[in-house]
Short mmCIF file of N, CA and C in Angstrom, two decimals:
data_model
loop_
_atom_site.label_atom_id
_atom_site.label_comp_id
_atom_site.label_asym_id
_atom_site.label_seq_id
_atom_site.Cartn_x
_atom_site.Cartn_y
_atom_site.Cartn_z
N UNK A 5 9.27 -23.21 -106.01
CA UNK A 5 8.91 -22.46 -104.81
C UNK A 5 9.99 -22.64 -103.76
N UNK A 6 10.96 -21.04 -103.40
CA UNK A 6 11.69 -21.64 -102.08
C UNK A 6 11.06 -21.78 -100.67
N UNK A 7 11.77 -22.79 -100.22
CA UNK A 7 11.03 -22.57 -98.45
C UNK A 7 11.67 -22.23 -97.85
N UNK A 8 12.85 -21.40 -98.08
CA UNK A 8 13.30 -20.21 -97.32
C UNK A 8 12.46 -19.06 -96.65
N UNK A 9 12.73 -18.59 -95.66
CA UNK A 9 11.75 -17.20 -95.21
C UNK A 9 12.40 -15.66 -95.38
N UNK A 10 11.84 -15.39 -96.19
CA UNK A 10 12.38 -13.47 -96.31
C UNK A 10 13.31 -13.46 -95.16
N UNK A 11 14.11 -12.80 -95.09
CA UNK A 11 14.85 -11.83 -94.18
C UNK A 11 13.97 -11.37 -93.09
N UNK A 12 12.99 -10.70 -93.29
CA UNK A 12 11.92 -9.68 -92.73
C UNK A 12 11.29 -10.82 -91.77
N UNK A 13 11.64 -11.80 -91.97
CA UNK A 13 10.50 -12.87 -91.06
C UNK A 13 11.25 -13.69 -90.18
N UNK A 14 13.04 -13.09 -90.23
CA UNK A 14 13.61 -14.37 -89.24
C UNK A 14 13.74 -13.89 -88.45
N UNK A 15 14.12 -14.18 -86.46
CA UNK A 15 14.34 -13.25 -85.64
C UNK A 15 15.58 -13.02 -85.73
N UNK A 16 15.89 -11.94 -85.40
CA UNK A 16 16.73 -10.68 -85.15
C UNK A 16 18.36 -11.19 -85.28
N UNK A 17 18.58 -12.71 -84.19
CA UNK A 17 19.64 -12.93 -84.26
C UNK A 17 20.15 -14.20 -85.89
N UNK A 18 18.79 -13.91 -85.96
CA UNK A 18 19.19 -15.04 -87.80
C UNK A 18 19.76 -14.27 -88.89
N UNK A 19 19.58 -13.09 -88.76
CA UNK A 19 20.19 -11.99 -89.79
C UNK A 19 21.83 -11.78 -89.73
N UNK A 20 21.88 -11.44 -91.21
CA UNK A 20 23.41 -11.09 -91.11
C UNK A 20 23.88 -9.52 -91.30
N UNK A 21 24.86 -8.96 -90.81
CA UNK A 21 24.88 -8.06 -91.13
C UNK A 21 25.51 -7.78 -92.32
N UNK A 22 25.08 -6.96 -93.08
CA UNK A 22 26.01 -6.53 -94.28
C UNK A 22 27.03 -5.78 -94.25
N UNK A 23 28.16 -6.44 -95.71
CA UNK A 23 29.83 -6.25 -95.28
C UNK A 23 29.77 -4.27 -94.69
N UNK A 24 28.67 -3.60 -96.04
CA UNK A 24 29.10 -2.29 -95.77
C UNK A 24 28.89 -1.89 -94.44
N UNK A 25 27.91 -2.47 -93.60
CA UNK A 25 27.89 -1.96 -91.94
C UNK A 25 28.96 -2.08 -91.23
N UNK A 26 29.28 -2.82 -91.50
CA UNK A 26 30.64 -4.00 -90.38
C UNK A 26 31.89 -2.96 -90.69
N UNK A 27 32.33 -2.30 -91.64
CA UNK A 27 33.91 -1.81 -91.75
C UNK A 27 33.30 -0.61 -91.19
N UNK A 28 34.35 0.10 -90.10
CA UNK A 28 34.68 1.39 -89.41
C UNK A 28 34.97 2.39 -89.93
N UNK A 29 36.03 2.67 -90.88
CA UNK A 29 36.78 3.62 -91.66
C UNK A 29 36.56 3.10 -93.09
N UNK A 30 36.65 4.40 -93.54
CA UNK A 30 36.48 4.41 -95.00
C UNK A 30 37.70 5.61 -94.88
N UNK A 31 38.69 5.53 -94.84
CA UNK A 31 39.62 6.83 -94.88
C UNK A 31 39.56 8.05 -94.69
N UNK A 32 37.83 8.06 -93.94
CA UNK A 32 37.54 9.14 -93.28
C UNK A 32 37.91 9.55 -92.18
N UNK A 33 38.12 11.06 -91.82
CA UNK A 33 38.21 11.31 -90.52
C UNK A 33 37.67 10.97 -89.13
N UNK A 34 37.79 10.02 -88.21
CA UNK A 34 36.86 9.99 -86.85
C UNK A 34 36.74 10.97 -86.34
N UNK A 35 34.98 10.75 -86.22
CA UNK A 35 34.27 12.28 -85.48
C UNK A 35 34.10 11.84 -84.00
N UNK A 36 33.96 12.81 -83.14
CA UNK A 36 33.53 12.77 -81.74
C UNK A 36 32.24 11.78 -81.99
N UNK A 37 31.42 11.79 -82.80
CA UNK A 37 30.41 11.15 -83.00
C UNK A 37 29.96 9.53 -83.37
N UNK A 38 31.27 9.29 -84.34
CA UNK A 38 31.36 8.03 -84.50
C UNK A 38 31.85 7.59 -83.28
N UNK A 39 32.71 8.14 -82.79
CA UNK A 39 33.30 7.26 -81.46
C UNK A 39 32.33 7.08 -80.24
N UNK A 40 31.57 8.42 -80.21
CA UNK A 40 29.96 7.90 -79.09
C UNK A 40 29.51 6.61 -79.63
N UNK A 41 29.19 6.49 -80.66
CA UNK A 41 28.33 5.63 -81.29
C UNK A 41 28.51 4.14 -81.08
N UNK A 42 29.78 4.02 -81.83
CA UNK A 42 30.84 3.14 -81.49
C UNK A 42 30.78 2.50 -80.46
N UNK A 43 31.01 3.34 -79.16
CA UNK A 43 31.35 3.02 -78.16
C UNK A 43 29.44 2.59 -77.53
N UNK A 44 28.79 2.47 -77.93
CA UNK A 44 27.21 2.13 -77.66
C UNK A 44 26.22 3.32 -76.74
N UNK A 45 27.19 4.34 -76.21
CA UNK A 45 26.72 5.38 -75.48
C UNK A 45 25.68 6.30 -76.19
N UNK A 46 25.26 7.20 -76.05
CA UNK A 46 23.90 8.03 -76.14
C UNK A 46 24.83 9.29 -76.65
N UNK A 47 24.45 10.23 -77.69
CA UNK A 47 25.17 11.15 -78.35
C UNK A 47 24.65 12.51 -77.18
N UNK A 48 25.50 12.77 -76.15
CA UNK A 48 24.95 13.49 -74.95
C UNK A 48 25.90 14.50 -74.90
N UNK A 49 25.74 15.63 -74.54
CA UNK A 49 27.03 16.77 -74.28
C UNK A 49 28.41 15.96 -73.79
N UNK A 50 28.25 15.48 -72.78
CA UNK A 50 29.34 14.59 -71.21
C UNK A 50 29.65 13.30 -72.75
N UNK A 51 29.16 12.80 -73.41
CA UNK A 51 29.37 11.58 -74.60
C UNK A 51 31.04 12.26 -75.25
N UNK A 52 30.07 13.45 -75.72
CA UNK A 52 30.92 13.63 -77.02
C UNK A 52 32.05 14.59 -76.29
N UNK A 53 32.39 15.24 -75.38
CA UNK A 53 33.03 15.55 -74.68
C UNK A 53 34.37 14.89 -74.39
N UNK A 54 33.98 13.58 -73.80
CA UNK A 54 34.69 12.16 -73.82
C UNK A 54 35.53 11.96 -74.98
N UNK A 55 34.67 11.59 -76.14
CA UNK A 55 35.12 11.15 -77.27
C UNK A 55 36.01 12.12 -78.00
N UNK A 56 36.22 13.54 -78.26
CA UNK A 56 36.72 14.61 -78.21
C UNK A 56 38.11 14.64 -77.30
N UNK A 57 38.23 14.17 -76.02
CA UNK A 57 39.46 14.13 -75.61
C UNK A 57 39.85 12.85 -75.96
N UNK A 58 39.32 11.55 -75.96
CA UNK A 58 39.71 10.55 -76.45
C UNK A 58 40.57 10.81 -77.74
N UNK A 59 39.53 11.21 -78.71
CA UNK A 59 40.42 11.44 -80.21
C UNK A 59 41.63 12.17 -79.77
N UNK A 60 41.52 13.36 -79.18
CA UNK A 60 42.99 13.92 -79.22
C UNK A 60 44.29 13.51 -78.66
N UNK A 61 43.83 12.32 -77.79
CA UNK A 61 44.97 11.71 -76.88
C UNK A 61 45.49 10.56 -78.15
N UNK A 62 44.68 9.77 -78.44
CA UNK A 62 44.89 8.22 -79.23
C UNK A 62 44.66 8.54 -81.11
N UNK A 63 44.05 9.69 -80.92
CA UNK A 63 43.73 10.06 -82.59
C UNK A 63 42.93 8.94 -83.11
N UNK A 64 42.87 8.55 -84.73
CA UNK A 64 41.62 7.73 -85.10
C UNK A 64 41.92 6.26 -84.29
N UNK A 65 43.09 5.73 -84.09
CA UNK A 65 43.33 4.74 -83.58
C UNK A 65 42.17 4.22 -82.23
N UNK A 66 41.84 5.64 -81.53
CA UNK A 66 40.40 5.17 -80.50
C UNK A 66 39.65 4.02 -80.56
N UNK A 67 39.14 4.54 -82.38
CA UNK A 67 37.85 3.98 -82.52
C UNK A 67 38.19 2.89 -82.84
N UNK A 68 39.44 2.10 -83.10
CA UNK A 68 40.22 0.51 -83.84
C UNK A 68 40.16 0.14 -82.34
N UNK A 69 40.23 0.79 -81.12
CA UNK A 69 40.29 -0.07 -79.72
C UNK A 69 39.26 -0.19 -79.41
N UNK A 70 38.00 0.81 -79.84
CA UNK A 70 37.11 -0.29 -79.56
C UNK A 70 35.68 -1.00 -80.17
N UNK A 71 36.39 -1.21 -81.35
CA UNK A 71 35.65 -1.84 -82.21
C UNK A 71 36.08 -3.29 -82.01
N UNK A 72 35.55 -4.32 -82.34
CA UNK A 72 36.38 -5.70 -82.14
C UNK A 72 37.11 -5.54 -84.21
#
């Protein structure tokens, strides 16, 4: 019998995240969308607007500034 506790039962900050969440790019294109996201903001007209001139100034590199 383990006396470990499920996942489902530890709080929030006992969890780990998994590797596939954690990487940014997959050699995909950055969308206006990932970079709202990213950036913790709300996917809002004025959001993606932002993120849209962002990409075109810095290109995918944006979203590497601000990801840690």
């Amino acid at each position: 019998m383990s006396t470990s506790q499920p996942e489902e039962s530890l709080p929030p900050e006992d969890r780990t995240t998994p590797d596939g969440l954690l990487h940014a790019r997959t050699g995909t294109d950055v969308s206006p969308e990932d970079l709202v996201l990213a950036s913790g903001k709300d996917l809002t007209p004025r959001n993606l607007e932002w993120a849209r001139r962002k990409l075109a100034e810095e290109g995918p590199a944006a979203l590497d500034k601000i990801l840690p």
